[in-house]
Amino acid sequence: MARLHLHLLSDSTGETLEMIAKAALAQFEGAEIDRHFWPMVRSQQHLDRIMGEIVRNPGLVLFTLANAEIRERLENACHEAGLATVSALDQVTRSLSSLLGQEAHARPGRQHKMDEAYFARVEAIQYTIAHDDGLLWEEWEEADIVLAGVSRTSKTPTSIYLANRGYRTANIPIVVESPPPPALFGLRRPLVVGLTTSADRLIQVRRNRLLSLNQTPETDYVDQERVNKELKFARRMFADNGWPVIDVTRRSIEETAAAVINLVNERRGALSKANPGPKPV
């Protein structure tokens, strides 16, 4: 299979383009892709500087450009070079414009403006980093989510992903020889979620981790009997406390986080029905 050059042009950070490209490429197994990332393209001069590189590496040009003149210049240049272009958000924007009855604002990076939600995400990330791996358990009541699981069940990366979605997330490793602090079992505000996985998958992940650290992969850390005991201990704890459990064996970090968010929303919906508040007079 020939390699494909994929050019991602954005007038902002390019995060949206990267997510779209990642989701689309996941549908093609074994595709060999060379990505060329061009963020913050906000002037014709900037576009002209990078067009030479694009022409030298012909492929698909995927873009999100709010400025009509820059966009037209890009499309014309690519047409002359025989390159295909795709505007990633056109169809969605047109549909929304039709349904809402208003024109879209052509403002670069509008989704990244520093509003209240932006600062809430920053605060969530700071909280999550500070409360990783069982740290500062005295402040867990301030969390939105607490993830619990044995070592290498993707607690930290899932926590960071959730933080980027605005959820203050703490996590704690479940260790047979070192029970968690009693505070974990008395939490009221945060949703505690247990993460588990298959023993075979966990051993594989742990063995790869040891090898990456140039350590011997033959220790109790990857012993089949020991791992089974750890997982059984954690599952019993989850069941005894009525915590929802997510099996991460075949889930990506994004899929695990989505499942956690669904649990949070379900819990909020249940609480809202249980406490509907005063009826309007």
CSV table of C-alpha atoms in Angstrom, one decimal:
chain,number,residue,atom,x,y,z
A,1,MET,CA,0.0,0.0,0.0
A,2,ALA,CA,1.4,3.4,-1.0
A,3,ARG,CA,1.9,6.0,1.7
A,4,LEU,CA,-0.5,8.9,1.8
A,5,HIS,CA,0.4,12.4,2.7
A,6,LEU,CA,-2.3,14.0,4.8
A,7,HIS,CA,-2.1,17.8,5.2
A,8,LEU,CA,-4.1,19.3,8.1
A,9,LEU,CA,-4.5,23.1,7.9
A,10,SER,CA,-6.2,25.1,10.6
A,11,ASP,CA,-6.6,28.7,11.5
A,12,SER,CA,-6.5,27.7,15.2
A,13,THR,CA,-4.8,25.0,17.2
A,14,GLY,CA,-5.9,22.2,14.9
A,15,GLU,CA,-7.3,20.0,17.7
A,16,THR,CA,-10.6,19.6,15.9
A,17,LEU,CA,-8.9,18.5,12.7
A,18,GLU,CA,-6.6,16.0,14.5
A,19,MET,CA,-9.7,14.4,16.1
A,20,ILE,CA,-11.5,14.1,12.8
A,21,ALA,CA,-8.5,12.7,11.0
A,22,LYS,CA,-7.9,10.2,13.8
A,23,ALA,CA,-11.5,9.0,13.8
A,24,ALA,CA,-11.5,8.6,10.0
A,25,LEU,CA,-8.1,6.9,9.8
A,26,ALA,CA,-9.2,4.4,12.4
A,27,GLN,CA,-11.5,2.9,9.8
A,28,PHE,CA,-8.5,1.9,7.6
A,29,GLU,CA,-6.3,-1.0,8.8
A,30,GLY,CA,-2.6,-0.8,7.8
A,31,ALA,CA,-2.9,2.6,6.2
A,32,GLU,CA,0.5,4.3,6.0
A,33,ILE,CA,0.0,8.0,6.6
A,34,ASP,CA,2.5,10.9,6.7
A,35,ARG,CA,0.7,13.7,8.5
A,36,HIS,CA,1.7,17.3,8.0
A,37,PHE,CA,0.3,19.6,10.6
A,38,TRP,CA,-0.2,23.3,9.8
A,39,PRO,CA,-1.9,25.2,12.6
A,40,MET,CA,-2.6,28.9,13.1
A,41,VAL,CA,-2.8,29.7,9.3
A,42,ARG,CA,-4.3,33.1,9.5
A,43,SER,CA,-2.8,35.1,6.6
A,44,GLN,CA,-2.3,34.6,2.9
A,45,GLN,CA,1.5,35.1,3.3
A,46,HIS,CA,1.6,32.2,5.8
A,47,LEU,CA,-0.5,30.0,3.4
A,48,ASP,CA,1.9,30.8,0.5
A,49,ARG,CA,4.9,29.8,2.6
A,50,ILE,CA,3.5,26.3,3.3
A,51,MET,CA,2.0,25.6,-0.2
A,52,GLY,CA,5.4,24.7,-1.5
A,53,GLU,CA,5.7,22.0,1.1
A,54,ILE,CA,2.2,20.7,0.3
A,55,VAL,CA,2.9,20.6,-3.4
A,56,ARG,CA,6.2,18.7,-2.8
A,57,ASN,CA,4.3,16.1,-0.8
A,58,PRO,CA,1.0,15.7,-2.7
A,59,GLY,CA,-1.9,14.1,-1.0
A,60,LEU,CA,-5.2,15.0,0.7
A,61,VAL,CA,-5.6,18.5,2.2
A,62,LEU,CA,-8.0,18.6,5.1
A,63,PHE,CA,-8.8,22.1,6.5
A,64,THR,CA,-10.8,24.3,8.8
A,65,LEU,CA,-10.4,27.9,7.7
A,66,ALA,CA,-12.8,30.6,8.6
A,67,ASN,CA,-11.4,33.4,6.5
A,68,ALA,CA,-13.0,33.2,3.0
A,69,GLU,CA,-10.1,34.8,1.2
A,70,ILE,CA,-7.5,32.4,2.7
A,71,ARG,CA,-9.8,29.5,2.0
A,72,GLU,CA,-10.3,30.4,-1.6
A,73,ARG,CA,-6.6,30.9,-2.1
A,74,LEU,CA,-5.9,27.4,-0.7
A,75,GLU,CA,-8.6,25.8,-2.8
A,76,ASN,CA,-7.4,27.5,-6.0
A,77,ALA,CA,-3.7,26.6,-5.3
A,78,CYS,CA,-4.6,23.0,-4.6
A,79,HIS,CA,-6.8,22.8,-7.7
A,80,GLU,CA,-3.9,24.0,-9.8
A,81,ALA,CA,-1.6,21.4,-8.3
A,82,GLY,CA,-4.2,18.6,-8.8
A,83,LEU,CA,-4.7,18.1,-5.0
A,84,ALA,CA,-8.0,17.1,-3.4
A,85,THR,CA,-9.3,19.3,-0.6
A,86,VAL,CA,-11.9,18.7,2.1
A,87,SER,CA,-13.4,21.3,4.4
A,88,ALA,CA,-13.9,19.3,7.6
A,89,LEU,CA,-16.9,21.3,9.0
A,90,ASP,CA,-18.7,22.6,6.0
A,91,GLN,CA,-21.6,20.1,6.0
A,92,VAL,CA,-22.2,20.4,9.7
A,93,THR,CA,-22.0,24.2,9.6
A,94,ARG,CA,-24.5,24.4,6.7
A,95,SER,CA,-26.9,22.1,8.4
A,96,LEU,CA,-26.8,24.1,11.6
A,97,SER,CA,-27.1,27.3,9.8
A,98,SER,CA,-30.3,26.1,8.0
A,99,LEU,CA,-31.9,24.7,11.1
A,100,LEU,CA,-31.0,27.7,13.3
A,101,GLY,CA,-31.8,30.3,10.7
A,102,GLN,CA,-28.6,32.3,11.1
A,103,GLU,CA,-25.3,32.6,9.5
A,104,ALA,CA,-22.2,31.1,11.1
A,105,HIS,CA,-19.6,33.6,12.5
A,106,ALA,CA,-16.3,33.3,10.6
A,107,ARG,CA,-14.1,33.6,13.7
A,108,PRO,CA,-10.9,31.5,13.9
A,109,GLY,CA,-10.6,29.4,17.0
A,110,ARG,CA,-13.9,30.5,18.4
A,111,GLN,CA,-14.4,27.2,20.1
A,112,HIS,CA,-11.2,27.9,22.1
A,113,LYS,CA,-12.1,31.2,23.5
A,114,MET,CA,-11.2,31.8,27.1
A,115,ASP,CA,-14.6,31.6,28.7
A,116,GLU,CA,-15.8,30.2,32.0
A,117,ALA,CA,-15.8,26.7,30.6
A,118,TYR,CA,-12.1,27.1,29.5
A,119,PHE,CA,-11.0,28.0,33.0
A,120,ALA,CA,-13.1,25.2,34.4
A,121,ARG,CA,-11.1,22.7,32.3
A,122,VAL,CA,-7.8,24.3,33.4
A,123,GLU,CA,-8.9,23.9,37.0
A,124,ALA,CA,-10.0,20.3,36.4
A,125,ILE,CA,-6.6,19.4,34.8
A,126,GLN,CA,-4.7,21.0,37.7
A,127,TYR,CA,-6.9,19.1,40.3
A,128,THR,CA,-6.5,15.8,38.4
A,129,ILE,CA,-2.7,16.0,38.2
A,130,ALA,CA,-2.4,16.9,41.9
A,131,HIS,CA,-4.6,13.9,42.9
A,132,ASP,CA,-3.1,11.2,40.7
A,133,ASP,CA,-2.2,7.8,42.1
A,134,GLY,CA,-3.9,8.2,45.5
A,135,LEU,CA,-2.4,11.6,46.4
A,136,LEU,CA,-4.2,14.2,48.6
A,137,TRP,CA,-7.0,11.8,49.5
A,138,GLU,CA,-8.2,14.4,52.0
A,139,GLU,CA,-9.5,16.4,49.1
A,140,TRP,CA,-11.3,13.7,47.2
A,141,GLU,CA,-14.7,15.0,48.2
A,142,GLU,CA,-14.1,17.9,45.9
A,143,ALA,CA,-13.7,15.6,42.9
A,144,ASP,CA,-16.4,14.9,40.3
A,145,ILE,CA,-15.0,11.4,39.7
A,146,VAL,CA,-12.7,9.0,41.5
A,147,LEU,CA,-11.3,6.1,39.6
A,148,ALA,CA,-10.2,3.0,41.4
A,149,GLY,CA,-8.4,-0.1,40.0
A,150,VAL,CA,-5.3,-2.3,40.3
A,151,SER,CA,-2.0,-1.1,38.7
A,152,ARG,CA,-2.0,-0.6,34.9
A,153,THR,CA,-5.8,-0.4,34.4
A,154,SER,CA,-5.4,3.0,32.6
A,155,LYS,CA,-6.5,5.1,35.6
A,156,THR,CA,-4.1,8.0,35.0
A,157,PRO,CA,-4.6,8.5,31.2
A,158,THR,CA,-8.4,8.1,31.6
A,159,SER,CA,-8.3,10.7,34.4
A,160,ILE,CA,-6.4,13.2,32.2
A,161,TYR,CA,-8.8,12.6,29.4
A,162,LEU,CA,-11.7,13.3,31.7
A,163,ALA,CA,-10.0,16.4,33.1
A,164,ASN,CA,-9.7,17.7,29.5
A,165,ARG,CA,-13.5,17.3,29.4
A,166,GLY,CA,-13.8,19.4,32.5
A,167,TYR,CA,-14.2,16.7,35.2
A,168,ARG,CA,-12.1,16.9,38.3
A,169,THR,CA,-10.8,13.4,38.6
A,170,ALA,CA,-8.8,11.6,41.3
A,171,ASN,CA,-7.6,8.0,41.0
A,172,ILE,CA,-6.2,5.4,43.4
A,173,PRO,CA,-4.5,2.1,42.9
A,174,ILE,CA,-6.0,-0.9,44.7
A,175,VAL,CA,-3.3,-2.8,46.3
A,176,VAL,CA,-4.0,-6.0,48.4
A,177,GLU,CA,-1.3,-5.3,50.9
A,178,SER,CA,-2.2,-1.6,51.3
A,179,PRO,CA,-5.9,-0.9,51.7
A,180,PRO,CA,-7.1,2.5,50.5
A,181,PRO,CA,-7.8,5.2,53.1
A,182,PRO,CA,-11.2,5.0,54.8
A,183,ALA,CA,-12.2,8.3,53.2
A,184,LEU,CA,-12.7,6.5,49.9
A,185,PHE,CA,-15.7,4.5,51.3
A,186,GLY,CA,-17.4,7.6,52.7
A,187,LEU,CA,-17.4,9.8,49.6
A,188,ARG,CA,-20.7,11.5,48.8
A,189,ARG,CA,-20.1,14.1,46.0
A,190,PRO,CA,-17.9,12.3,43.6
A,191,LEU,CA,-18.9,9.2,41.6
A,192,VAL,CA,-16.5,6.3,42.4
A,193,VAL,CA,-15.9,4.0,39.4
A,194,GLY,CA,-14.0,0.8,39.5
A,195,LEU,CA,-11.8,-0.1,36.5
A,196,THR,CA,-11.0,-3.7,35.8
A,197,THR,CA,-9.5,-5.9,33.0
A,198,SER,CA,-8.7,-9.5,32.1
A,199,ALA,CA,-5.8,-11.1,33.8
A,200,ASP,CA,-4.1,-12.0,30.6
A,201,ARG,CA,-4.3,-8.5,29.2
A,202,LEU,CA,-3.1,-7.0,32.5
A,203,ILE,CA,-0.1,-9.3,32.6
A,204,GLN,CA,0.8,-8.3,29.0
A,205,VAL,CA,0.6,-4.6,29.8
A,206,ARG,CA,2.6,-5.0,32.9
A,207,ARG,CA,5.3,-7.1,31.2
A,208,ASN,CA,5.6,-4.5,28.4
A,209,ARG,CA,5.9,-1.8,31.1
A,210,LEU,CA,8.8,-3.7,32.8
A,211,LEU,CA,10.6,-4.2,29.5
A,212,SER,CA,10.3,-0.5,28.7
A,213,LEU,CA,12.0,0.2,32.0
A,214,ASN,CA,14.7,-2.4,31.3
A,215,GLN,CA,13.6,-4.5,34.2
A,216,THR,CA,13.1,-8.2,34.4
A,217,PRO,CA,9.6,-9.2,33.3
A,218,GLU,CA,9.5,-12.2,35.7
A,219,THR,CA,8.3,-10.9,39.0
A,220,ASP,CA,5.3,-11.2,41.3
A,221,TYR,CA,4.0,-8.1,39.4
A,222,VAL,CA,3.2,-10.4,36.4
A,223,ASP,CA,2.6,-13.7,38.2
A,224,GLN,CA,-0.7,-15.2,37.0
A,225,GLU,CA,-1.8,-16.3,40.5
A,226,ARG,CA,-0.9,-13.0,42.0
A,227,VAL,CA,-2.6,-11.0,39.3
A,228,ASN,CA,-5.8,-13.1,39.7
A,229,LYS,CA,-5.7,-12.4,43.4
A,230,GLU,CA,-5.4,-8.6,42.8
A,231,LEU,CA,-8.3,-8.5,40.4
A,232,LYS,CA,-10.5,-10.6,42.7
A,233,PHE,CA,-9.7,-8.3,45.6
A,234,ALA,CA,-10.5,-5.2,43.6
A,235,ARG,CA,-13.8,-6.6,42.2
A,236,ARG,CA,-14.9,-7.6,45.7
A,237,MET,CA,-14.3,-4.1,46.9
A,238,PHE,CA,-16.2,-2.6,44.0
A,239,ALA,CA,-19.2,-5.0,44.7
A,240,ASP,CA,-19.2,-4.5,48.5
A,241,ASN,CA,-19.5,-0.7,48.0
A,242,GLY,CA,-21.9,-0.7,45.1
A,243,TRP,CA,-19.5,1.1,42.7
A,244,PRO,CA,-20.1,0.8,39.0
A,245,VAL,CA,-17.4,-1.2,37.2
A,246,ILE,CA,-16.0,-0.7,33.7
A,247,ASP,CA,-14.0,-3.5,32.0
A,248,VAL,CA,-11.2,-1.7,30.1
A,249,THR,CA,-9.9,-4.9,28.4
A,250,ARG,CA,-11.0,-4.0,24.9
A,251,ARG,CA,-11.6,-0.3,25.4
A,252,SER,CA,-9.5,2.6,24.3
A,253,ILE,CA,-9.0,5.5,26.7
A,254,GLU,CA,-11.6,7.5,24.9
A,255,GLU,CA,-14.1,4.7,25.1
A,256,THR,CA,-13.5,4.2,28.8
A,257,ALA,CA,-13.9,7.9,29.5
A,258,ALA,CA,-17.1,8.0,27.5
A,259,ALA,CA,-18.5,5.2,29.6
A,260,VAL,CA,-17.5,7.0,32.8
A,261,ILE,CA,-19.2,10.2,31.5
A,262,ASN,CA,-22.4,8.2,30.8
A,263,LEU,CA,-22.4,7.0,34.3
A,264,VAL,CA,-22.0,10.5,35.6
A,265,ASN,CA,-24.9,11.8,33.5
A,266,GLU,CA,-27.1,8.9,34.6
A,267,ARG,CA,-26.3,9.6,38.2
A,268,ARG,CA,-27.1,13.3,37.8
A,269,GLY,CA,-30.3,12.4,36.0
A,270,ALA,CA,-31.3,10.1,38.9
A,271,LEU,CA,-30.5,12.8,41.5
A,272,SER,CA,-32.5,15.4,39.5
A,273,LYS,CA,-35.5,13.1,39.5
A,274,ALA,CA,-35.2,12.4,43.2
A,275,ASN,CA,-34.8,16.1,44.0
A,276,PRO,CA,-36.9,18.0,41.5
A,277,GLY,CA,-36.8,21.2,43.5
A,278,PRO,CA,-39.7,23.6,44.2
A,279,LYS,CA,-42.6,23.6,41.7
A,280,PRO,CA,-43.2,27.0,40.0
A,281,VAL,CA,-46.1,29.0,41.5
